[in-house]
Coordinates of C-alpha atoms and ligand atoms in Angstrom, one line a residue:
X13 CA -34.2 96.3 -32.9
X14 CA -31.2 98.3 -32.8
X15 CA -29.1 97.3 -35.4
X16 CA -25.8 96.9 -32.8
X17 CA -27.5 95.7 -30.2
X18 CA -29.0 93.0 -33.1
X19 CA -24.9 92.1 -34.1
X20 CA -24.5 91.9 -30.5
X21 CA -26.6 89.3 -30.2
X22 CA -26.1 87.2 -33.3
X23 CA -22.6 87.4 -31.8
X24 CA -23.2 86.1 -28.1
X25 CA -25.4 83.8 -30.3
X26 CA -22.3 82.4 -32.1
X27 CA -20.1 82.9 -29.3
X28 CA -21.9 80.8 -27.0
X29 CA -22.8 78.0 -29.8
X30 CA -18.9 77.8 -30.0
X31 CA -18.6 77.7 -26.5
X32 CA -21.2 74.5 -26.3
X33 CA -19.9 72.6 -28.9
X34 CA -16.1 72.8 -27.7
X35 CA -17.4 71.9 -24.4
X36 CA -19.1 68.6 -25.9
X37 CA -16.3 68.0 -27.4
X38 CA -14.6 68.0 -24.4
X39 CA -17.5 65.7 -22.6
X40 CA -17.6 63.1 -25.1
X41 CA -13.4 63.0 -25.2
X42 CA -13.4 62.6 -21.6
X43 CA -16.1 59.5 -21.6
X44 CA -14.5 58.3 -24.4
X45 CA -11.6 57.8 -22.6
X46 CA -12.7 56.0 -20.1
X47 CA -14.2 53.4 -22.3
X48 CA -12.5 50.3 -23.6
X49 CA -9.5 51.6 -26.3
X50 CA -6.8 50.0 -27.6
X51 CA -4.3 51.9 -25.0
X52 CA -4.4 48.4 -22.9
X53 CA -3.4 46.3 -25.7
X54 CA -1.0 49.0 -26.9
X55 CA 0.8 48.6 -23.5
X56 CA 1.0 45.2 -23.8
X57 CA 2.8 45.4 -27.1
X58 CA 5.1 47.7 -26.2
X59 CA 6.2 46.0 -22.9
X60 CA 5.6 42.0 -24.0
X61 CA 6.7 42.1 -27.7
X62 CA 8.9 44.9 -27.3
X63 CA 10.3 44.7 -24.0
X64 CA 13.2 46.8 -22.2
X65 CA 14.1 49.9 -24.6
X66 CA 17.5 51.2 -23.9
X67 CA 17.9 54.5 -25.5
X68 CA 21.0 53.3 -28.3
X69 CA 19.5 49.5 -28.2
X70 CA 18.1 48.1 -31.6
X71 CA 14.9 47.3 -29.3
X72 CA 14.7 51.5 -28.8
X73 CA 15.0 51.8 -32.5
X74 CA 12.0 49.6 -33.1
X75 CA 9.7 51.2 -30.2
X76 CA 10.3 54.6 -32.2
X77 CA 9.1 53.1 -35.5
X78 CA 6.3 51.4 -33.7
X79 CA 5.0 54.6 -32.1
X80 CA 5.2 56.1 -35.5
X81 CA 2.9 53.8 -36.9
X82 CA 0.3 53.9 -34.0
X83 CA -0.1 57.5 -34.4
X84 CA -0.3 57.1 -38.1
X85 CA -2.6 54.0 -38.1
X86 CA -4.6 56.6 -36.0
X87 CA -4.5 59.5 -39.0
X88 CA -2.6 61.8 -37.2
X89 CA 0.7 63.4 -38.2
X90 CA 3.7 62.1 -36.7
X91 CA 7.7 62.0 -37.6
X92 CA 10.8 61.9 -35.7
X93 CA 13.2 63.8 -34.7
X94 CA 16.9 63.3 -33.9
X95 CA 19.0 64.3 -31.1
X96 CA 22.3 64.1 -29.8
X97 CA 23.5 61.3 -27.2
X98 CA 27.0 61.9 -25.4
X99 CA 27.6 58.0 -25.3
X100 CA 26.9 54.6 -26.7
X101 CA 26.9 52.3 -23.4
X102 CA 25.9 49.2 -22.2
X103 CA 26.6 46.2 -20.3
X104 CA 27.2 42.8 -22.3
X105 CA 28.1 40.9 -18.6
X106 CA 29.6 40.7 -15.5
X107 CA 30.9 38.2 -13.1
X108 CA 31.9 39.6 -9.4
X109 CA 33.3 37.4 -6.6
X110 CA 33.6 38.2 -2.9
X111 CA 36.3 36.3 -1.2
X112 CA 39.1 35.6 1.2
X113 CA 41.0 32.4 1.6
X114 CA 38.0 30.4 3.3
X115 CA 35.2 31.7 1.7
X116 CA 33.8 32.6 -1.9
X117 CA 30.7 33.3 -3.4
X118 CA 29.2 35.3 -6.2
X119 CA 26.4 37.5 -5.9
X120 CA 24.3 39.0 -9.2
X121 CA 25.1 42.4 -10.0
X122 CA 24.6 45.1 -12.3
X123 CA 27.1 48.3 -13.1
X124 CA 25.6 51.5 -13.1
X125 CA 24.9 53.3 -16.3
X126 CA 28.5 54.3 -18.0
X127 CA 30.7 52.1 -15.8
X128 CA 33.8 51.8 -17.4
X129 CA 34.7 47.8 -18.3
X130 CA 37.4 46.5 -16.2
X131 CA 40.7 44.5 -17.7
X132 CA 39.5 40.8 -18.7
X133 CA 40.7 38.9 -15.4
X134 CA 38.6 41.5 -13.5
X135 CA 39.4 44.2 -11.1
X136 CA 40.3 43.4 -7.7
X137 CA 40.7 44.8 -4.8
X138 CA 39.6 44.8 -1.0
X139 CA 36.4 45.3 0.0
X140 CA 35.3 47.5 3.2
X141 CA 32.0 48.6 4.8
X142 CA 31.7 52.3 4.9
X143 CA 28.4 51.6 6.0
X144 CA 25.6 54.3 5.1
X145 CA 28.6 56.5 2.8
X146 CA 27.8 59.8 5.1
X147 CA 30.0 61.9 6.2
X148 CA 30.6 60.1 9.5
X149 CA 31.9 57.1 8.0
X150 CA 34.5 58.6 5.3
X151 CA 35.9 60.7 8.3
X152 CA 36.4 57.3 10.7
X153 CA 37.8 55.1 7.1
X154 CA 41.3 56.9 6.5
X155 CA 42.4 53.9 4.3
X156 CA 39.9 54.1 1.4
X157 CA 42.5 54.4 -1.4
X158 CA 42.7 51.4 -3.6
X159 CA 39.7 49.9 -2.0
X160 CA 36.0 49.0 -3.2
X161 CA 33.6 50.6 -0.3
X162 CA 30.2 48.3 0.2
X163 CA 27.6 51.0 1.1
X164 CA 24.7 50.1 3.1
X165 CA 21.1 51.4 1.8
X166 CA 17.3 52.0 3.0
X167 CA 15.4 49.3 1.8
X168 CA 13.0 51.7 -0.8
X169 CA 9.1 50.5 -0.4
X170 CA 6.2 52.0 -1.6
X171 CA 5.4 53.8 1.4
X172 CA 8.8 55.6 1.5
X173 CA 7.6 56.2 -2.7
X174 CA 9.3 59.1 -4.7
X175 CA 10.8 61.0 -1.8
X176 CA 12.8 57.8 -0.6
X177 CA 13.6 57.2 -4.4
X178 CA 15.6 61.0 -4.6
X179 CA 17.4 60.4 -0.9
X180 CA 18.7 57.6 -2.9
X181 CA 19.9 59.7 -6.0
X182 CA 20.9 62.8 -3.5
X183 CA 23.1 60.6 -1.2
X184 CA 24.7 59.0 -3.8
X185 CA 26.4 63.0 -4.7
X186 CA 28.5 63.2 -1.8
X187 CA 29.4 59.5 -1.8
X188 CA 30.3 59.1 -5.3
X189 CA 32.5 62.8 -5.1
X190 CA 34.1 61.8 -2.0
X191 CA 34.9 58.2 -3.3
X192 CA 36.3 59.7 -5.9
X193 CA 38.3 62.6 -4.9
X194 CA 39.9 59.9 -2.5
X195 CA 40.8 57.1 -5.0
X196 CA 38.7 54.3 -3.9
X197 CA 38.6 51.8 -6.9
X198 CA 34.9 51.6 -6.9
X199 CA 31.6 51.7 -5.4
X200 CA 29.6 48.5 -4.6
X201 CA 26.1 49.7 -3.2
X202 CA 23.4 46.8 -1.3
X203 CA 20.7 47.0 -3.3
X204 CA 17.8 49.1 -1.7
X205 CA 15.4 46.4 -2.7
X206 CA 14.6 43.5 -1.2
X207 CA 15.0 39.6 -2.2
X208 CA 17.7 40.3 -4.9
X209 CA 16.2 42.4 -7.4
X210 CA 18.0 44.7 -8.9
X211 CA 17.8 47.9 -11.0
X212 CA 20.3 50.2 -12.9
X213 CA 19.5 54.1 -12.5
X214 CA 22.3 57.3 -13.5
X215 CA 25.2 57.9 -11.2
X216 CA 25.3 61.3 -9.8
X217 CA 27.8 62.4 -12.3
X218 CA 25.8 60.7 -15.8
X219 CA 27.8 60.3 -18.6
X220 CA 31.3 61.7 -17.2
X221 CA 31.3 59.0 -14.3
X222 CA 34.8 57.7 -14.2
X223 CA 34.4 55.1 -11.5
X224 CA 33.3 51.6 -11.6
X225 CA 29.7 51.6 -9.3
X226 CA 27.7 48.4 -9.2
X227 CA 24.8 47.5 -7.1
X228 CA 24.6 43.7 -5.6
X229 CA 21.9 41.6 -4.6
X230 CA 20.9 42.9 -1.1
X231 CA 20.9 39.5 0.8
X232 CA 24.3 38.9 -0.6
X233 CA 25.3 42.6 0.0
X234 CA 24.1 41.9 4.2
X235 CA 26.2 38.8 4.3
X236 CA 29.4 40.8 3.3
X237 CA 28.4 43.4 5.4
X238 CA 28.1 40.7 8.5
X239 CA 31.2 39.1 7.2
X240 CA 33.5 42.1 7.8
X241 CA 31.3 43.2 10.5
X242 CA 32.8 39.8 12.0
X243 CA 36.3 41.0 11.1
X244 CA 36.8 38.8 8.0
X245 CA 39.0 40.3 5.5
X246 CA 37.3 39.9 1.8
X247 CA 38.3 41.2 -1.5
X248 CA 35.7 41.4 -4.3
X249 CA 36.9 40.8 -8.0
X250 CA 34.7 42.5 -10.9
X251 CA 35.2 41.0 -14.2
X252 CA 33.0 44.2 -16.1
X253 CA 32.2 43.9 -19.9
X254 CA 30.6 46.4 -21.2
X255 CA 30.4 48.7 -24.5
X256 CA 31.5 52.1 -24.0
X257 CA 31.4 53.9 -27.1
X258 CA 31.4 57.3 -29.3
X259 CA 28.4 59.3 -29.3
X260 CA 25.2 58.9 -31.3
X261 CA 21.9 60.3 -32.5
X262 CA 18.7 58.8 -31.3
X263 CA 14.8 60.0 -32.4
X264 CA 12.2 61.4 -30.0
X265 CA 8.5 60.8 -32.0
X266 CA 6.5 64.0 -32.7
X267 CA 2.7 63.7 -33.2
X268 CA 0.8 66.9 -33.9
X269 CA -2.7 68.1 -34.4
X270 CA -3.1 71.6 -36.1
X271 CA -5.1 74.2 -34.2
X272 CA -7.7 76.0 -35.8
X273 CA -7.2 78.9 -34.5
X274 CA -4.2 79.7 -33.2
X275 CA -2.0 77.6 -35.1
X276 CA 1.4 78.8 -33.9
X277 CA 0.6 78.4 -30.1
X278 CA 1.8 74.9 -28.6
X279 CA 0.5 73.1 -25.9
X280 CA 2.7 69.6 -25.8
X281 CA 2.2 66.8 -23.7
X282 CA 4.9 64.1 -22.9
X283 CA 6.4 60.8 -21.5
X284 CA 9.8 59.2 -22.3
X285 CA 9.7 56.0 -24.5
X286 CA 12.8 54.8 -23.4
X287 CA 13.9 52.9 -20.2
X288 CA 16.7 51.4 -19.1
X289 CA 17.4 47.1 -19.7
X290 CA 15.7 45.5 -16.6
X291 CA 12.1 44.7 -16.7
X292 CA 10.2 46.0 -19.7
X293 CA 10.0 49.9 -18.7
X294 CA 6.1 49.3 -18.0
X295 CA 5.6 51.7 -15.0
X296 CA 8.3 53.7 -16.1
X297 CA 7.4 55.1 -18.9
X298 CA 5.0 52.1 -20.9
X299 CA 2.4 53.5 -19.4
X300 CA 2.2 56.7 -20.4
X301 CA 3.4 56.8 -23.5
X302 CA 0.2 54.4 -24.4
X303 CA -1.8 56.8 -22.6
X304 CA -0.7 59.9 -24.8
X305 CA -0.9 58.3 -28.1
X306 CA -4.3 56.8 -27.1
X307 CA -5.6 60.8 -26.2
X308 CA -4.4 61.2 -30.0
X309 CA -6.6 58.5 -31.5
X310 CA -9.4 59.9 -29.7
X311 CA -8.9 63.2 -30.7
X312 CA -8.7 62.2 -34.1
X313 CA -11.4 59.5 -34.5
X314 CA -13.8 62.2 -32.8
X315 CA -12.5 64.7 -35.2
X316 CA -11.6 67.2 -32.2
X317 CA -10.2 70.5 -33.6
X318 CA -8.3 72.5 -31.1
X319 CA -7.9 76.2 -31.3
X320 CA -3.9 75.7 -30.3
X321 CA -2.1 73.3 -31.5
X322 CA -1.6 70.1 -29.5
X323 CA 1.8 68.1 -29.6
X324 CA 1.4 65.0 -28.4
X325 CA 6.1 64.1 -27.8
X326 CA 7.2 60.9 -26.8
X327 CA 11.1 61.6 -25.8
X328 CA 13.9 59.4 -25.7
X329 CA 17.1 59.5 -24.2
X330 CA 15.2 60.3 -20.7
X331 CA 17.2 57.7 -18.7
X332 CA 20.5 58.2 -19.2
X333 CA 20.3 62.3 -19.0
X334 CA 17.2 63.7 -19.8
X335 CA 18.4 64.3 -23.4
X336 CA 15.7 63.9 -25.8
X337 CA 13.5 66.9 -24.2
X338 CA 17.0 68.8 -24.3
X339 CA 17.3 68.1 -28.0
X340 CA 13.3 69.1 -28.7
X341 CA 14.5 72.5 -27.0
X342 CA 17.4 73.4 -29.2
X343 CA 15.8 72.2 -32.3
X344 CA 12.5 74.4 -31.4
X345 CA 14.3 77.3 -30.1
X346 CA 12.5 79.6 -31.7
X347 CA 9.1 78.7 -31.0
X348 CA 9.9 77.9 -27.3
X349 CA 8.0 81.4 -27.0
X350 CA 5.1 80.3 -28.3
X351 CA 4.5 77.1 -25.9
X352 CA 1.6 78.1 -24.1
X353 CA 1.9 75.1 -21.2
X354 CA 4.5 71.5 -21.1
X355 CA 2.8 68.9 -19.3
X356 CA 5.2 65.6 -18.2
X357 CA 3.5 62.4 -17.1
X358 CA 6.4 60.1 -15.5
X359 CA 5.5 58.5 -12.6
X360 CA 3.6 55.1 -13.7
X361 CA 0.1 54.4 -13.0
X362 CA -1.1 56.1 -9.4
X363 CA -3.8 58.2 -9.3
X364 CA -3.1 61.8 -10.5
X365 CA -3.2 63.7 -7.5
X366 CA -2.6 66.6 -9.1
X367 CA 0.5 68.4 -10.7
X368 CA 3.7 70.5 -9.9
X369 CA 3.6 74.0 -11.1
X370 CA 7.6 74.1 -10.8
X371 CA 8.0 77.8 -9.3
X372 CA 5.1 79.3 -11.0
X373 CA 2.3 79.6 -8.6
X374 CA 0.2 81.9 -10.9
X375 CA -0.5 78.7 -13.6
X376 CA -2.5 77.4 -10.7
X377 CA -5.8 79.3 -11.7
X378 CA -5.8 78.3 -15.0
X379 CA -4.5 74.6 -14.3
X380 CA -8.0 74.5 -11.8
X381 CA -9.9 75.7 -14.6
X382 CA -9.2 72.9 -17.1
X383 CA -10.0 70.5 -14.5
X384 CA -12.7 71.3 -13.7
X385 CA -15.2 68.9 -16.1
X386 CA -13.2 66.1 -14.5
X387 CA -13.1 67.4 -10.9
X388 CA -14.8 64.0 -10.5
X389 CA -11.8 62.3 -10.8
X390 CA -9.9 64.2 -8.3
X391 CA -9.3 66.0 -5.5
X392 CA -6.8 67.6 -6.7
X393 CA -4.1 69.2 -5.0
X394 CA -1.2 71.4 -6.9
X395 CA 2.3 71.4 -5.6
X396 CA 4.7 74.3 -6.3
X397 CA 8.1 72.7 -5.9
X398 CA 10.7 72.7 -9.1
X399 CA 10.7 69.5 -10.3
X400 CA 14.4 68.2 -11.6
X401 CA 14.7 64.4 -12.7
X402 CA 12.6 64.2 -15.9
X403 CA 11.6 65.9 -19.1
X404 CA 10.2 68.8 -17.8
X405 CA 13.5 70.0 -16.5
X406 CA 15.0 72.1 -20.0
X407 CA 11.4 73.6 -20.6
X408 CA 11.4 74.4 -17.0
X409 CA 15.5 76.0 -17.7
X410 CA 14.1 77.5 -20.8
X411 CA 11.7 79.3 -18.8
X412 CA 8.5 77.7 -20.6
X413 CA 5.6 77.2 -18.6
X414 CA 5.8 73.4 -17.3
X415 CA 3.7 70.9 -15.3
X416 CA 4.6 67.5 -13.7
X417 CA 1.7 65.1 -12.8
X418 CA 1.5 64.1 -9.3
X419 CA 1.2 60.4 -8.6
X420 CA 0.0 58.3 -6.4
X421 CA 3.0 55.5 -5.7
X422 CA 1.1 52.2 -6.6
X423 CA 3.8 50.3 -6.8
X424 CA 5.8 52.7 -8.6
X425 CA 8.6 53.2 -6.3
X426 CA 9.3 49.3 -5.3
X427 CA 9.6 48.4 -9.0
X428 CA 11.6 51.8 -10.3
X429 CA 14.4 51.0 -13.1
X430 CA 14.3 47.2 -11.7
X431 CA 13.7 43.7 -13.4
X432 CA 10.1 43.5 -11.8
X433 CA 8.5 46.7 -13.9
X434 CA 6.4 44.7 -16.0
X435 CA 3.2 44.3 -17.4
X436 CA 1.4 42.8 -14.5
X437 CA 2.2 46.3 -11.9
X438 CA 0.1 48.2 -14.2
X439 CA -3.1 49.4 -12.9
X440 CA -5.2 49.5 -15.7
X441 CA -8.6 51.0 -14.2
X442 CA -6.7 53.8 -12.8
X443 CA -4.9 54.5 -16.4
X444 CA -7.7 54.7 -17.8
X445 CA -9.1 57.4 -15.3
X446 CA -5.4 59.4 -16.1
X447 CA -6.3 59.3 -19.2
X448 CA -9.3 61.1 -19.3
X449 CA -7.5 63.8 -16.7
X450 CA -4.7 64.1 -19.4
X451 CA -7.3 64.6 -22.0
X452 CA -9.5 67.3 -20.3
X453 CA -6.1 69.0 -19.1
X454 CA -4.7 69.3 -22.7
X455 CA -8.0 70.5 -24.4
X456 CA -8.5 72.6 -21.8
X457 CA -5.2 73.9 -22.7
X458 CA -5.9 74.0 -26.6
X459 CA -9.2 75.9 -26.4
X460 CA -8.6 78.3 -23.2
X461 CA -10.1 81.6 -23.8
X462 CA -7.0 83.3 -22.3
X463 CA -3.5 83.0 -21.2
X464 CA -2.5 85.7 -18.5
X465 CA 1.2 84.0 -18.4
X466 CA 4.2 83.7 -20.5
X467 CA 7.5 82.3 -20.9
X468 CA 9.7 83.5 -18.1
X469 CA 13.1 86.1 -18.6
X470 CA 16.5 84.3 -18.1
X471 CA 16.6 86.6 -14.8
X472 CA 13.2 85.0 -13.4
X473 CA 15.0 81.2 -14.4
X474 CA 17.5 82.4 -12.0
X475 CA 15.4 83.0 -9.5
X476 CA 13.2 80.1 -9.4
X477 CA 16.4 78.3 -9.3
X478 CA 17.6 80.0 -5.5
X479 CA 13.8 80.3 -4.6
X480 CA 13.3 76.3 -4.9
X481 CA 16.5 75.5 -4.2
X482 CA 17.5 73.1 -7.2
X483 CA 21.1 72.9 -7.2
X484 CA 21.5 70.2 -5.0
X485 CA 18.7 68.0 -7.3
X486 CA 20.5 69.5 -10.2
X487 CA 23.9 67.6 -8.8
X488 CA 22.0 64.2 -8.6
X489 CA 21.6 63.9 -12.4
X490 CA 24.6 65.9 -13.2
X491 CA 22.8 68.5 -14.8
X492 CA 24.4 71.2 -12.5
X493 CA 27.3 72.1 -14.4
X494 CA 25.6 72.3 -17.7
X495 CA 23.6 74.9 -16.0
X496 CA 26.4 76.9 -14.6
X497 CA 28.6 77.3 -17.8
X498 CA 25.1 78.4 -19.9
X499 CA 25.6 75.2 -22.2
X500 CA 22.0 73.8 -20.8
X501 CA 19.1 76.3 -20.0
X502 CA 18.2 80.1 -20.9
X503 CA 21.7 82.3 -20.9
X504 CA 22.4 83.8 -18.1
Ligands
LIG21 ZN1 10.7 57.7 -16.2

């Protein structure tokens, strides 16, 4: 035999061997997954003992050392990293009362995230319907100086899901500015959820929101409305204590496993261990978070060795601005180049229906390709819209290459940010199944033979930005003007 044609062989020979045993690697991660693992009894720790974990709250501190020790318990490397938070807030309690000389009554409320607190006999002023907030009803209400403004709401279900969930954040732009610029003394908004649950989620301006916004119990939010609707005059009194303070640092959790062979290339995968203090942040983000630490046990116990380098981040801060994932940008500057793919799972327990590509159509070939051994466990559909609302938004600004996984709403939607995301919403078979789609997707990742894309200029940022049409999503989580004065994203 030729003696090249011979090395030829003997190469195919060990190329393909290679080949075969990562892809058994990748078969027995994937049924491993699906098996019985602690990620069920993780979640239940973490939501149960643990509970609601307030990025700044002492119960945030401990779900960071508690991660910690599940990836060490697992024997992979883990540590934490610190990041800047613009303010210390929260609510220690509230008392409101809606009244007039004949009638009184006081319905449960919560202020928004970074409310200011009111003086200690409460604020008080009158209260008026401006119905839905639009446009319409702040051009009929001259008189809305020195006033609180009751705004009516969609009741949010299941089946209005995700897209009813941003109407919500994207109305609230133009009702919170205009309230504003026109010195109404606050915001009272019916709660969009029925039979008096409530939920806390950012005002349109974040951390720089100056006025008082609460959201009331919706049944007793109706009977105002019908009260004034009626043509009784009512004032509302807000008694608001809460702790505004300086800012602070909080920790994401980094857990890594070294690749083989291309150490320096990153593929990361992430969900936000934080939520806000109602309910016990199961849904939103629990869920997840279980579910990437529990691909990291695997990994390990089946002593998986990636070609890239896998980083399994568990960011805090999420809630109130998006903050950890902005502070694993700046601190990793310069190695954002070297992020081969940023995958964000955020949206609870549905079925993955597949992911956003966020402006960059030409990841789709790739993204099929690692799905393939678990095409079982689709369809799957890809969406190219520019996701803005969690923490894939400053790898997305930083140009980095950047999914979003696609959810079904299963119950998502009806429990977001509210005292009913628990535990008990979780469904576990379908976790599971994510689980093993995570896994395939980020050892797909690790060991692909080739990467035809890379991290985007700051002129192609720009772009995607007028292409999708972000600014006005960029507005809801007042992320817009950090864009526009370069102090958040690639300079441009
Ligand atoms: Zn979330």
């Amino acid at each position: 035999m030729n003696k090249l044609l011979l090395i030829g062989f003997v190469s195919i020979y060990f190329l393909s061997t290679n080949i075969l045993a990562s892809n058994k690697e990748l078969t027995t991660l994937i049924a491993t997954m699906k098996t019985p693992t602690p990620l069920i009894s993780d979640l239940k720790q973490l939501t149960d003992e643990i509970g609601s974990r307030m990025t700044g709250s002492a119960a945030n501190s401990k779900s960071v050392v508690w991660a910690l020790n599940k990836f060490k318990q697992a024997g992979v490397e883990a540590h934490k990293e610190s990041f800047d938070m613009p303010r210390a807030w929260s609510e220690l309690s509230n008392n409101v009362t809606v009244f007039n000389e004949n009638i009184s009554f006081s319905p449960n409320i919560v202020a928004m995230p970074f409310t200011s607190k009111t003086q200690k006999d409460g604020l008080s002023a009158p209260l008026i319907d401006l119905h839905k907030g639009d446009k319409t009803a702040f051009l009929q209400n001259k008189n809305i100086k020195g006033k609180w403004l009751l705004i009516e709401t969609v009741l949010l279900t299941d089946e209005s899901g995700v897209h009813g969930l941003f109407q919500e954040y994207l109305d609230a732009v133009d009702i919170e500015g205009t309230a504003y610029k026109r010195g109404a003394v606050g915001i009272v908004y019916m709660s969009s959820r029925p039979k008096n649950l409530l939920y806390r989620h950012l005002p349109s301006n974040g951390a720089d929101n100056k006025l008082p916004i609460i959201v009331m119990e919706r049944e007793s939010a109706l009977k105002a409305q019908r009260l004034l609707g009626q043509g009784h005059q009512l004032s509302l009194t807000a008694q608001l204590n809460i702790s505004n303070e300086s800012p602070y640092t909080a920790d994401n959790v980094i857990a890594e496993i070294k690749g083989s062979t291309y150490p320096d290339e990153i593929v990361l995968i992430s969900a936000h261990i934080d939520s806000f203090d109602l309910g016990t942040g199961a849904l939103d983000n629990g869920a997840n978070v279980s579910l990437i630490i529990d691909i990291a046990r695997q990994m390990k116990k089946l002593n998986i060795k990636p070609k890239r380098t896998i980083r399994f981040a568990l960011f805090n801060g999420e809630e109130q601005g998006i903050y950890g994932s902005l502070g694993y940008t700046l601190r990793h500057a310069e190695e954002l180049d070297k992020h081969v793919m940023t995958t964000t799972i955020d949206l609870g327990t549905g079925k993955i229906n597949g992911f956003y590509t966020n402006g960059r159509k030409e990841l789709t070939t790739a993204l099929n390709k690692v799905l393939e051994p678990v095409q079982d466990l689709g369809p799957f559909a890809h969406i190219n819209e520019a996701v803005v609302g969690t923490d894939n938004y400053d790898f997305m600004m930083q140009g980095v290459a950047n999914l979003v996984a696609d959810q079904g709403n299963a119950n998502y939607a009806s429990n977001y940010h509210a005292q009913s995301d628990t535990f008990d919403k979780v469904d576990q078979k379908q976790l599971k199944l994510n689980a093993a789609v995570i896994a395939a997707l980020t050892l797909g990742y690790a060991n692909l033979e080739e990467v035809t894309w890379q991290r985007q200029s700051s002129k192609q940022v720009v772009n995607m930005v007028k292409e999708f049409g972000i600014e006005a999503s960029m507005k809801t989580f007042g992320l817009y003007e950090s864009w526009r004065n370069n102090s958040r994203g690639i300079k441009h």
